[in-house]
Amino acid sequence: MSSLTFRTVFHGFRATAIPRNILRNPATICARSLYSAHSLGLDRFNEDRQRVFAHLGPRKAEYFSQFWESFKEDRKSSETMVFTGDLKNVVQLSETDEDIELCIRMMRIFHKQNQDLRFGTFSFGPVVLRLLYVLDKPDVVIQVLKDPELHGFFDQTASYQLAMDLLYKRARYQEVIDLFEHMRSRQVFGTRFPRDCVVLVLGACYQLGTRGAYDFALKLVAEGRESGARILRKGLTFTAALALKMQEPKVAMELLALTAQMNYISVRNLRLIALSHMDLYEEIFLVLRSIVHQYHHLRHDHSGICPDTIDRIRENLEKKGDPERLQLFSQLQRALKEGNHISEDSLDEVLERPMEHKSRDTNPPLAMFKERTIRPPPSLRPRSPPSDVGSSSKD
């Protein structure tokens, strides 16, 4: 496919906001995230959280009360200081709404200190977002990301990826799009198309399944391509699947041609459905024969045919009233089944498989403190520290 063809397909979409009455939640509710716990850093975060609880959990109430005491209204804000280690511990120990409130107050003070005094290099944004993700607090996520007192605190793509994934998991698809637009308006990442966030917003558009969402997705892909940004395969397949929902198989084919992984299960199945809508059955039969012969009696999870893809092709063939082709397709279907090439997952399940790649967050969950031994604040430390407690490294 030429770049000219791509530009022709997407030419003319206006940069307009999607009205809320157009983008509504569908009847089907998404129950899982688009990124695995590992790729979001949640597994490491939970490990660190357990480690902190093992050391400070029994003294949590006393530890937290010290900070609440320092925030009394009769004390000047300039007298209160929040250090990296304390904020780290409070984030890891937070469980309740009251704990989160304390955490947010400390974040605001810590952020102001960094702005005024120019010290502190650790970015807490992704760590705090992992806490709110684990505690399932989407409303608090939106609150802190738009808090003027925390302006710049969450200026990391990993923070927005975590926030958008949580909203997606909760089926709050319009808010995924709204947050993406808010993120792009900040222009702090060096790109307006952070690829993991683009995947999430395109997934939200697919779930919404409306004409407004479709136009938004096409415009986003076109702008990203024109700017030289890489649109990940998962984002392209979401948009192609949405194009099929909109009865535009040619656009779906144009989108799928942008990925080099043509044999990947989602790409292959979407292409087969698009080809059936375009009455290109000879190409469909060539693809199915290649699967039967090339992968004879081998099961490839990344190259199988989804059962609903088979159903869609058969349905379109029956509408055409071509008994000869229908008989040939039935023979190929039997061969696919005998060769174990029919996937157990539907196409929707394939599209929504969580991405497993490791996040490229430059600030993984408390990685800077991984080798540190957790130590309580001075007032809570025993006079004779255990031998396994070493000195902490410099923040």
mmCIF file of C-alpha atoms in Angstrom:
data_model
loop_
_atom_site.group_PDB
_atom_site.id
_atom_site.type_symbol
_atom_site.label_atom_id
_atom_site.label_comp_id
_atom_site.label_asym_id
_atom_site.label_seq_id
_atom_site.Cartn_x
_atom_site.Cartn_y
_atom_site.Cartn_z
ATOM 1 C CA MET A 1 0.000 0.000 0.000
ATOM 2 C CA SER A 2 1.327 3.366 -0.950
ATOM 3 C CA SER A 3 1.425 6.327 1.393
ATOM 4 C CA LEU A 4 -0.685 8.208 -1.172
ATOM 5 C CA THR A 5 -3.483 5.663 -0.796
ATOM 6 C CA PHE A 6 -3.360 5.984 2.992
ATOM 7 C CA ARG A 7 -3.596 9.748 2.850
ATOM 8 C CA THR A 8 -6.493 9.497 0.407
ATOM 9 C CA VAL A 9 -8.417 7.197 2.727
ATOM 10 C CA PHE A 10 -8.004 9.465 5.735
ATOM 11 C CA HIS A 11 -8.176 12.837 4.050
ATOM 12 C CA GLY A 12 -10.802 15.236 5.259
ATOM 13 C CA PHE A 13 -11.407 14.339 8.896
ATOM 14 C CA ARG A 14 -11.800 17.470 10.985
ATOM 15 C CA ALA A 15 -10.110 17.985 14.339
ATOM 16 C CA THR A 16 -13.307 18.239 16.371
ATOM 17 C CA ALA A 17 -14.035 17.117 19.907
ATOM 18 C CA ILE A 18 -16.251 14.065 20.312
ATOM 19 C CA PRO A 19 -19.562 15.101 21.937
ATOM 20 C CA ARG A 20 -20.364 13.206 25.108
ATOM 21 C CA ASN A 21 -23.812 12.255 23.824
ATOM 22 C CA ILE A 22 -22.176 10.542 20.846
ATOM 23 C CA LEU A 23 -19.574 8.567 22.791
ATOM 24 C CA ARG A 24 -21.594 6.426 25.156
ATOM 25 C CA ASN A 25 -20.712 3.237 26.951
ATOM 26 C CA PRO A 26 -21.806 0.133 25.048
ATOM 27 C CA ALA A 27 -23.891 -2.575 26.643
ATOM 28 C CA THR A 28 -20.881 -4.863 26.843
ATOM 29 C CA ILE A 29 -18.499 -4.079 29.692
ATOM 30 C CA CYS A 30 -14.772 -4.686 29.484
ATOM 31 C CA ALA A 31 -13.596 -6.539 32.571
ATOM 32 C CA ARG A 32 -9.839 -6.543 32.045
ATOM 33 C CA SER A 33 -6.999 -4.204 31.324
ATOM 34 C CA LEU A 34 -5.036 -3.907 28.089
ATOM 35 C CA TYR A 35 -1.649 -4.221 29.812
ATOM 36 C CA SER A 36 -0.453 -7.017 32.064
ATOM 37 C CA ALA A 37 0.497 -6.424 35.688
ATOM 38 C CA HIS A 38 4.133 -7.011 34.764
ATOM 39 C CA SER A 39 4.167 -4.482 31.933
ATOM 40 C CA LEU A 40 2.612 -1.877 34.247
ATOM 41 C CA GLY A 41 5.116 -2.597 37.021
ATOM 42 C CA LEU A 42 2.377 -3.727 39.406
ATOM 43 C CA ASP A 43 4.051 -6.997 40.345
ATOM 44 C CA ARG A 44 7.232 -5.247 41.450
ATOM 45 C CA PHE A 45 5.178 -2.588 43.204
ATOM 46 C CA ASN A 46 3.305 -5.214 45.226
ATOM 47 C CA GLU A 47 6.568 -6.911 46.164
ATOM 48 C CA ASP A 48 7.976 -3.618 47.449
ATOM 49 C CA ARG A 49 4.698 -2.910 49.235
ATOM 50 C CA GLN A 50 4.859 -6.224 51.096
ATOM 51 C CA ARG A 51 8.453 -5.545 52.047
ATOM 52 C CA VAL A 52 7.593 -2.140 53.527
ATOM 53 C CA PHE A 53 4.616 -3.576 55.416
ATOM 54 C CA ALA A 54 6.851 -6.250 56.910
ATOM 55 C CA HIS A 55 9.053 -3.552 58.468
ATOM 56 C CA LEU A 56 6.675 -0.685 59.218
ATOM 57 C CA GLY A 57 3.199 -2.245 59.159
ATOM 58 C CA PRO A 58 2.940 -2.890 62.923
ATOM 59 C CA ARG A 59 3.814 0.773 63.616
ATOM 60 C CA LYS A 60 1.783 2.276 60.782
ATOM 61 C CA ALA A 61 -0.753 4.094 62.997
ATOM 62 C CA GLU A 62 1.958 5.792 65.064
ATOM 63 C CA TYR A 63 3.970 6.582 61.941
ATOM 64 C CA PHE A 64 1.048 8.207 60.115
ATOM 65 C CA SER A 65 -0.097 10.157 63.188
ATOM 66 C CA GLN A 66 3.233 12.004 63.205
ATOM 67 C CA PHE A 67 2.514 13.407 59.758
ATOM 68 C CA TRP A 68 -1.091 14.339 60.564
ATOM 69 C CA GLU A 69 0.217 16.179 63.629
ATOM 70 C CA SER A 70 2.586 18.194 61.458
ATOM 71 C CA PHE A 71 -0.304 19.238 59.182
ATOM 72 C CA LYS A 72 -2.331 20.955 61.893
ATOM 73 C CA GLU A 73 -3.862 24.192 60.682
ATOM 74 C CA ASP A 74 -2.141 26.291 63.336
ATOM 75 C CA ARG A 75 1.282 25.443 61.898
ATOM 76 C CA LYS A 76 2.799 27.312 59.010
ATOM 77 C CA SER A 77 3.191 25.304 55.818
ATOM 78 C CA SER A 78 6.791 26.482 55.548
ATOM 79 C CA GLU A 79 7.586 24.596 58.753
ATOM 80 C CA THR A 80 6.546 21.269 57.243
ATOM 81 C CA MET A 81 9.048 19.276 55.219
ATOM 82 C CA VAL A 82 8.428 16.003 53.398
ATOM 83 C CA PHE A 83 11.409 13.831 52.573
ATOM 84 C CA THR A 84 11.711 11.249 49.821
ATOM 85 C CA GLY A 85 11.938 8.286 52.192
ATOM 86 C CA ASP A 86 8.880 9.348 54.183
ATOM 87 C CA LEU A 87 6.732 9.869 51.093
ATOM 88 C CA LYS A 88 7.921 6.542 49.725
ATOM 89 C CA ASN A 89 6.881 4.757 52.923
ATOM 90 C CA VAL A 90 3.499 6.491 53.126
ATOM 91 C CA VAL A 91 2.702 5.587 49.518
ATOM 92 C CA GLN A 92 3.559 1.945 50.152
ATOM 93 C CA LEU A 93 1.606 1.767 53.421
ATOM 94 C CA SER A 94 -1.564 3.523 52.202
ATOM 95 C CA GLU A 95 -4.740 1.439 52.240
ATOM 96 C CA THR A 96 -7.756 3.580 53.166
ATOM 97 C CA ASP A 97 -9.264 6.802 51.842
ATOM 98 C CA GLU A 98 -7.785 8.623 54.842
ATOM 99 C CA ASP A 99 -4.365 7.202 53.992
ATOM 100 C CA ILE A 100 -4.739 8.426 50.408
ATOM 101 C CA GLU A 101 -5.672 11.888 51.676
ATOM 102 C CA LEU A 102 -2.467 11.988 53.730
ATOM 103 C CA CYS A 103 -0.497 10.779 50.735
ATOM 104 C CA ILE A 104 -1.915 13.554 48.521
ATOM 105 C CA ARG A 105 -1.143 16.253 51.104
ATOM 106 C CA MET A 106 2.425 15.034 51.362
ATOM 107 C CA MET A 107 2.725 14.888 47.576
ATOM 108 C CA ARG A 108 1.701 18.540 47.282
ATOM 109 C CA ILE A 109 4.272 19.651 49.841
ATOM 110 C CA PHE A 110 6.971 17.436 48.347
ATOM 111 C CA HIS A 111 6.251 18.773 44.857
ATOM 112 C CA LYS A 112 6.399 22.391 46.047
ATOM 113 C CA GLN A 113 9.719 21.712 47.751
ATOM 114 C CA ASN A 114 11.135 20.332 44.525
ATOM 115 C CA GLN A 115 9.988 23.391 42.615
ATOM 116 C CA ASP A 116 11.256 25.927 45.138
ATOM 117 C CA LEU A 117 14.427 24.257 46.390
ATOM 118 C CA ARG A 118 15.450 22.354 43.250
ATOM 119 C CA PHE A 119 16.233 19.101 45.031
ATOM 120 C CA GLY A 120 14.887 15.594 44.641
ATOM 121 C CA THR A 121 15.300 13.526 41.497
ATOM 122 C CA PHE A 122 12.959 10.586 42.002
ATOM 123 C CA SER A 123 9.690 10.803 40.045
ATOM 124 C CA PHE A 124 6.888 9.599 42.264
ATOM 125 C CA GLY A 125 4.171 9.926 39.621
ATOM 126 C CA PRO A 126 4.193 6.297 38.375
ATOM 127 C CA VAL A 127 4.572 4.949 41.930
ATOM 128 C CA VAL A 128 1.531 6.874 43.180
ATOM 129 C CA LEU A 129 -0.480 5.804 40.136
ATOM 130 C CA ARG A 130 0.416 2.171 40.827
ATOM 131 C CA LEU A 131 -0.927 2.596 44.356
ATOM 132 C CA LEU A 132 -4.204 4.061 43.075
ATOM 133 C CA TYR A 133 -4.405 1.318 40.448
ATOM 134 C CA VAL A 134 -3.968 -1.421 43.058
ATOM 135 C CA LEU A 135 -6.560 0.241 45.323
ATOM 136 C CA ASP A 136 -8.921 0.702 42.329
ATOM 137 C CA LYS A 137 -9.418 4.471 42.710
ATOM 138 C CA PRO A 138 -10.179 5.834 39.204
ATOM 139 C CA ASP A 139 -11.862 8.997 40.520
ATOM 140 C CA VAL A 140 -8.844 9.849 42.663
ATOM 141 C CA VAL A 141 -6.605 9.200 39.651
ATOM 142 C CA ILE A 142 -8.435 11.829 37.608
ATOM 143 C CA GLN A 143 -8.427 14.204 40.597
ATOM 144 C CA VAL A 144 -4.671 14.116 41.158
ATOM 145 C CA LEU A 145 -3.780 14.256 37.455
ATOM 146 C CA LYS A 146 -5.753 17.484 37.115
ATOM 147 C CA ASP A 147 -4.793 18.955 40.516
ATOM 148 C CA PRO A 148 -3.175 22.379 39.868
ATOM 149 C CA GLU A 149 -0.995 21.949 42.977
ATOM 150 C CA LEU A 150 0.465 18.796 41.410
ATOM 151 C CA HIS A 151 1.092 20.328 37.998
ATOM 152 C CA GLY A 152 4.149 18.528 36.629
ATOM 153 C CA PHE A 153 4.163 15.810 39.307
ATOM 154 C CA PHE A 154 2.760 13.224 36.877
ATOM 155 C CA ASP A 155 4.631 14.312 33.766
ATOM 156 C CA GLN A 156 5.634 10.776 32.805
ATOM 157 C CA THR A 157 4.021 8.657 30.091
ATOM 158 C CA ALA A 158 3.927 5.722 32.537
ATOM 159 C CA SER A 159 1.642 7.734 34.840
ATOM 160 C CA TYR A 160 -0.881 8.358 32.080
ATOM 161 C CA GLN A 161 -0.613 4.787 30.817
ATOM 162 C CA LEU A 162 -1.517 3.491 34.281
ATOM 163 C CA ALA A 163 -4.376 5.968 34.622
ATOM 164 C CA MET A 164 -5.815 5.215 31.188
ATOM 165 C CA ASP A 165 -5.496 1.451 31.675
ATOM 166 C CA LEU A 166 -7.413 1.639 34.954
ATOM 167 C CA LEU A 167 -10.178 3.682 33.310
ATOM 168 C CA TYR A 168 -10.277 1.209 30.418
ATOM 169 C CA LYS A 169 -10.512 -1.677 32.867
ATOM 170 C CA ARG A 170 -13.484 0.049 34.504
ATOM 171 C CA ALA A 171 -15.131 0.554 31.065
ATOM 172 C CA ARG A 172 -14.918 4.358 31.386
ATOM 173 C CA TYR A 173 -13.980 4.718 27.749
ATOM 174 C CA GLN A 174 -14.956 8.352 27.218
ATOM 175 C CA GLU A 175 -12.757 9.310 30.160
ATOM 176 C CA VAL A 176 -9.857 7.424 28.567
ATOM 177 C CA ILE A 177 -10.235 9.698 25.537
ATOM 178 C CA ASP A 178 -10.674 12.819 27.688
ATOM 179 C CA LEU A 179 -7.542 12.019 29.695
ATOM 180 C CA PHE A 180 -5.591 11.360 26.507
ATOM 181 C CA GLU A 181 -6.569 14.790 25.183
ATOM 182 C CA HIS A 182 -5.608 16.364 28.516
ATOM 183 C CA MET A 183 -2.222 14.629 28.338
ATOM 184 C CA ARG A 184 -1.581 15.820 24.780
ATOM 185 C CA SER A 185 -2.483 19.391 25.722
ATOM 186 C CA ARG A 186 0.360 19.308 28.255
ATOM 187 C CA GLN A 187 2.981 18.602 25.544
ATOM 188 C CA VAL A 188 5.593 17.460 28.057
ATOM 189 C CA PHE A 189 6.714 14.119 26.654
ATOM 190 C CA GLY A 190 8.474 15.209 23.471
ATOM 191 C CA THR A 191 5.741 13.491 21.455
ATOM 192 C CA ARG A 192 2.006 13.896 21.136
ATOM 193 C CA PHE A 193 1.679 10.182 20.402
ATOM 194 C CA PRO A 194 3.111 8.101 23.292
ATOM 195 C CA ARG A 195 2.538 4.664 21.842
ATOM 196 C CA ASP A 196 1.140 2.791 24.836
ATOM 197 C CA CYS A 197 -1.327 5.602 25.503
ATOM 198 C CA VAL A 198 -2.298 5.601 21.821
ATOM 199 C CA VAL A 199 -3.101 1.877 22.076
ATOM 200 C CA LEU A 200 -5.356 2.550 25.057
ATOM 201 C CA VAL A 201 -7.262 5.387 23.412
ATOM 202 C CA LEU A 202 -7.739 3.378 20.203
ATOM 203 C CA GLY A 203 -8.964 0.464 22.327
ATOM 204 C CA ALA A 204 -11.434 2.812 24.017
ATOM 205 C CA CYS A 205 -12.679 3.980 20.609
ATOM 206 C CA TYR A 206 -13.195 0.355 19.573
ATOM 207 C CA GLN A 207 -15.180 -0.385 22.723
ATOM 208 C CA LEU A 208 -17.375 2.680 22.178
ATOM 209 C CA GLY A 209 -18.058 1.520 18.625
ATOM 210 C CA THR A 210 -19.677 4.755 17.418
ATOM 211 C CA ARG A 211 -19.158 6.845 14.314
ATOM 212 C CA GLY A 212 -17.704 9.644 16.434
ATOM 213 C CA ALA A 213 -15.199 7.282 18.019
ATOM 214 C CA TYR A 214 -14.329 5.886 14.595
ATOM 215 C CA ASP A 215 -13.611 9.323 13.139
ATOM 216 C CA PHE A 216 -11.511 10.182 16.189
ATOM 217 C CA ALA A 217 -9.485 6.964 15.841
ATOM 218 C CA LEU A 218 -8.874 7.468 12.113
ATOM 219 C CA LYS A 219 -7.752 11.037 12.663
ATOM 220 C CA LEU A 220 -5.389 9.979 15.461
ATOM 221 C CA VAL A 221 -3.781 7.249 13.347
ATOM 222 C CA ALA A 222 -3.434 9.584 10.365
ATOM 223 C CA GLU A 223 -1.845 12.357 12.461
ATOM 224 C CA GLY A 224 0.496 9.897 14.122
ATOM 225 C CA ARG A 225 1.635 8.504 10.791
ATOM 226 C CA GLU A 226 2.175 11.971 9.337
ATOM 227 C CA SER A 227 4.309 12.954 12.343
ATOM 228 C CA GLY A 228 6.433 9.808 12.040
ATOM 229 C CA ALA A 229 5.112 8.225 15.236
ATOM 230 C CA ARG A 230 4.959 4.448 15.453
ATOM 231 C CA ILE A 231 1.451 3.091 15.928
ATOM 232 C CA LEU A 232 1.662 -0.313 17.592
ATOM 233 C CA ARG A 233 0.026 -3.337 15.996
ATOM 234 C CA LYS A 234 -2.554 -3.578 18.771
ATOM 235 C CA GLY A 235 -3.723 -0.027 18.132
ATOM 236 C CA LEU A 236 -3.959 -0.658 14.391
ATOM 237 C CA THR A 237 -5.988 -3.840 14.891
ATOM 238 C CA PHE A 238 -8.414 -2.046 17.220
ATOM 239 C CA THR A 239 -8.949 0.625 14.574
ATOM 240 C CA ALA A 240 -9.272 -1.941 11.776
ATOM 241 C CA ALA A 241 -11.850 -3.882 13.802
ATOM 242 C CA LEU A 242 -13.749 -0.644 14.337
ATOM 243 C CA ALA A 243 -13.624 0.012 10.580
ATOM 244 C CA LEU A 244 -15.262 -3.377 10.022
ATOM 245 C CA LYS A 245 -17.972 -2.430 12.515
ATOM 246 C CA MET A 246 -18.550 0.664 10.402
ATOM 247 C CA GLN A 247 -18.837 -1.516 7.259
ATOM 248 C CA GLU A 248 -15.623 -0.106 5.754
ATOM 249 C CA PRO A 249 -13.480 -3.169 4.915
ATOM 250 C CA LYS A 250 -11.213 -1.252 2.527
ATOM 251 C CA VAL A 251 -10.181 1.102 5.318
ATOM 252 C CA ALA A 252 -9.587 -1.921 7.549
ATOM 253 C CA MET A 253 -7.266 -3.403 4.909
ATOM 254 C CA GLU A 254 -5.375 -0.103 4.610
ATOM 255 C CA LEU A 255 -4.835 -0.034 8.371
ATOM 256 C CA LEU A 256 -3.720 -3.658 8.591
ATOM 257 C CA ALA A 257 -1.218 -3.088 5.790
ATOM 258 C CA LEU A 258 0.635 -0.697 8.115
ATOM 259 C CA THR A 259 1.905 -3.553 10.271
ATOM 260 C CA ALA A 260 4.701 -5.870 9.204
ATOM 261 C CA GLN A 261 3.245 -8.755 11.241
ATOM 262 C CA MET A 262 0.672 -9.908 8.697
ATOM 263 C CA ASN A 263 0.543 -13.476 10.058
ATOM 264 C CA TYR A 264 -0.240 -12.444 13.620
ATOM 265 C CA ILE A 265 -3.561 -13.915 14.742
ATOM 266 C CA SER A 266 -5.467 -10.631 15.129
ATOM 267 C CA VAL A 267 -4.177 -9.208 11.835
ATOM 268 C CA ARG A 268 -4.845 -12.415 9.896
ATOM 269 C CA ASN A 269 -8.397 -12.808 11.219
ATOM 270 C CA LEU A 270 -9.335 -9.199 10.553
ATOM 271 C CA ARG A 271 -7.924 -9.448 7.018
ATOM 272 C CA LEU A 272 -9.972 -12.578 6.336
ATOM 273 C CA ILE A 273 -13.165 -10.869 7.493
ATOM 274 C CA ALA A 274 -12.381 -7.770 5.424
ATOM 275 C CA LEU A 275 -11.656 -9.917 2.348
ATOM 276 C CA SER A 276 -14.991 -11.695 2.777
ATOM 277 C CA HIS A 277 -16.823 -8.354 2.852
ATOM 278 C CA MET A 278 -14.998 -7.427 -0.360
ATOM 279 C CA ASP A 279 -15.919 -10.773 -2.017
ATOM 280 C CA LEU A 280 -12.250 -11.716 -2.442
ATOM 281 C CA TYR A 281 -12.756 -15.374 -1.618
ATOM 282 C CA GLU A 282 -9.893 -16.687 -3.742
ATOM 283 C CA GLU A 283 -7.482 -14.786 -1.495
ATOM 284 C CA ILE A 284 -9.250 -16.187 1.555
ATOM 285 C CA PHE A 285 -8.855 -19.735 0.263
ATOM 286 C CA LEU A 286 -5.153 -19.148 -0.417
ATOM 287 C CA VAL A 287 -4.616 -18.013 3.166
ATOM 288 C CA LEU A 288 -6.545 -20.936 4.627
ATOM 289 C CA ARG A 289 -4.689 -23.455 2.441
ATOM 290 C CA SER A 290 -1.350 -22.016 3.536
ATOM 291 C CA ILE A 291 -2.316 -22.491 7.176
ATOM 292 C CA VAL A 292 -3.421 -26.082 6.601
ATOM 293 C CA HIS A 293 -0.293 -27.071 4.647
ATOM 294 C CA GLN A 294 2.402 -24.949 6.296
ATOM 295 C CA TYR A 295 1.422 -25.686 9.901
ATOM 296 C CA HIS A 296 0.085 -29.212 9.454
ATOM 297 C CA HIS A 297 -0.870 -30.726 12.837
ATOM 298 C CA LEU A 298 0.810 -27.895 14.716
ATOM 299 C CA ARG A 299 -1.017 -25.433 16.928
ATOM 300 C CA HIS A 300 0.189 -21.840 16.719
ATOM 301 C CA ASP A 301 -1.513 -19.494 19.166
ATOM 302 C CA HIS A 302 -0.408 -16.512 17.091
ATOM 303 C CA SER A 303 -1.667 -17.792 13.731
ATOM 304 C CA GLY A 304 -4.943 -19.646 14.382
ATOM 305 C CA ILE A 305 -8.375 -18.821 12.990
ATOM 306 C CA CYS A 306 -11.026 -17.580 15.415
ATOM 307 C CA PRO A 307 -14.391 -19.372 15.376
ATOM 308 C CA ASP A 308 -16.316 -16.148 14.796
ATOM 309 C CA THR A 309 -14.085 -15.410 11.787
ATOM 310 C CA ILE A 310 -15.188 -18.742 10.313
ATOM 311 C CA ASP A 311 -18.810 -17.836 11.055
ATOM 312 C CA ARG A 312 -18.493 -14.411 9.414
ATOM 313 C CA ILE A 313 -16.955 -15.832 6.234
ATOM 314 C CA ARG A 314 -19.588 -18.572 6.011
ATOM 315 C CA GLU A 315 -22.395 -16.075 6.584
ATOM 316 C CA ASN A 316 -21.123 -13.826 3.777
ATOM 317 C CA LEU A 317 -20.710 -16.826 1.454
ATOM 318 C CA GLU A 318 -24.250 -17.984 2.125
ATOM 319 C CA LYS A 319 -25.540 -14.516 1.281
ATOM 320 C CA LYS A 320 -23.711 -14.720 -2.046
ATOM 321 C CA GLY A 321 -25.482 -17.971 -2.912
ATOM 322 C CA ASP A 322 -22.362 -19.643 -4.335
ATOM 323 C CA PRO A 323 -22.648 -23.394 -3.522
ATOM 324 C CA GLU A 324 -19.321 -24.301 -5.146
ATOM 325 C CA ARG A 325 -17.315 -21.864 -3.040
ATOM 326 C CA LEU A 326 -19.335 -22.754 0.026
ATOM 327 C CA GLN A 327 -18.443 -26.424 -0.442
ATOM 328 C CA LEU A 328 -14.748 -25.569 -0.849
ATOM 329 C CA PHE A 329 -14.866 -23.434 2.281
ATOM 330 C CA SER A 330 -16.489 -26.289 4.229
ATOM 331 C CA GLN A 331 -13.641 -28.591 3.178
ATOM 332 C CA LEU A 332 -11.047 -26.059 4.323
ATOM 333 C CA GLN A 333 -12.908 -25.571 7.586
ATOM 334 C CA ARG A 334 -12.757 -29.311 8.285
ATOM 335 C CA ALA A 335 -9.037 -29.363 7.474
ATOM 336 C CA LEU A 336 -8.443 -26.453 9.848
ATOM 337 C CA LYS A 337 -10.314 -28.247 12.604
ATOM 338 C CA GLU A 338 -8.464 -31.522 12.037
ATOM 339 C CA GLY A 339 -5.136 -29.677 12.074
ATOM 340 C CA ASN A 340 -6.067 -27.938 15.336
ATOM 341 C CA HIS A 341 -5.887 -24.502 13.718
ATOM 342 C CA ILE A 342 -9.205 -23.181 15.084
ATOM 343 C CA SER A 343 -8.542 -20.910 18.048
ATOM 344 C CA GLU A 344 -10.469 -21.342 21.281
ATOM 345 C CA ASP A 345 -10.696 -17.561 21.647
ATOM 346 C CA SER A 346 -13.094 -15.240 19.882
ATOM 347 C CA LEU A 347 -11.720 -12.347 17.865
ATOM 348 C CA ASP A 348 -12.717 -9.901 20.607
ATOM 349 C CA GLU A 349 -10.796 -11.970 23.152
ATOM 350 C CA VAL A 350 -7.761 -11.991 20.871
ATOM 351 C CA LEU A 351 -7.943 -8.219 20.378
ATOM 352 C CA GLU A 352 -8.198 -7.619 24.125
ATOM 353 C CA ARG A 353 -5.381 -9.902 25.239
ATOM 354 C CA PRO A 354 -3.245 -7.911 27.700
ATOM 355 C CA MET A 355 0.075 -6.765 26.302
ATOM 356 C CA GLU A 356 2.927 -8.509 28.078
ATOM 357 C CA HIS A 357 5.910 -6.384 27.073
ATOM 358 C CA LYS A 358 7.853 -4.703 29.844
ATOM 359 C CA SER A 359 7.039 -1.035 30.226
ATOM 360 C CA ARG A 360 9.824 1.323 29.217
ATOM 361 C CA ASP A 361 9.173 3.480 32.263
ATOM 362 C CA THR A 362 12.505 5.047 33.178
ATOM 363 C CA ASN A 363 11.331 5.067 36.779
ATOM 364 C CA PRO A 364 10.243 1.475 37.573
ATOM 365 C CA PRO A 365 8.465 0.984 40.898
ATOM 366 C CA LEU A 366 10.901 2.152 43.541
ATOM 367 C CA ALA A 367 13.794 0.664 41.554
ATOM 368 C CA MET A 368 16.043 3.386 42.907
ATOM 369 C CA PHE A 369 15.421 2.050 46.402
ATOM 370 C CA LYS A 370 15.527 -1.659 45.567
ATOM 371 C CA GLU A 371 18.801 -2.320 47.344
ATOM 372 C CA ARG A 372 17.918 -0.168 50.323
ATOM 373 C CA THR A 373 16.829 -1.721 53.577
ATOM 374 C CA ILE A 374 13.612 -0.139 54.815
ATOM 375 C CA ARG A 375 14.203 1.808 58.000
ATOM 376 C CA PRO A 376 11.587 3.489 60.161
ATOM 377 C CA PRO A 377 11.906 7.203 60.972
ATOM 378 C CA PRO A 378 14.291 8.119 63.833
ATOM 379 C CA SER A 379 11.525 8.403 66.421
ATOM 380 C CA LEU A 380 10.415 4.828 65.766
ATOM 381 C CA ARG A 381 13.823 3.178 65.465
ATOM 382 C CA PRO A 382 15.064 0.893 68.267
ATOM 383 C CA ARG A 383 18.180 2.050 70.050
ATOM 384 C CA SER A 384 20.087 -1.025 68.879
ATOM 385 C CA PRO A 385 19.189 -1.631 65.247
ATOM 386 C CA PRO A 386 19.154 -5.250 64.050
ATOM 387 C CA SER A 387 22.316 -6.364 62.325
ATOM 388 C CA ASP A 388 20.537 -6.864 59.003
ATOM 389 C CA VAL A 389 19.598 -3.197 58.761
ATOM 390 C CA GLY A 390 22.173 -1.290 56.774
ATOM 391 C CA SER A 391 22.626 2.388 56.197
ATOM 392 C CA SER A 392 20.383 3.891 53.547
ATOM 393 C CA SER A 393 21.825 5.214 50.342
ATOM 394 C CA LYS A 394 21.623 8.803 49.358
ATOM 395 C CA ASP A 395 18.301 9.843 47.767
#
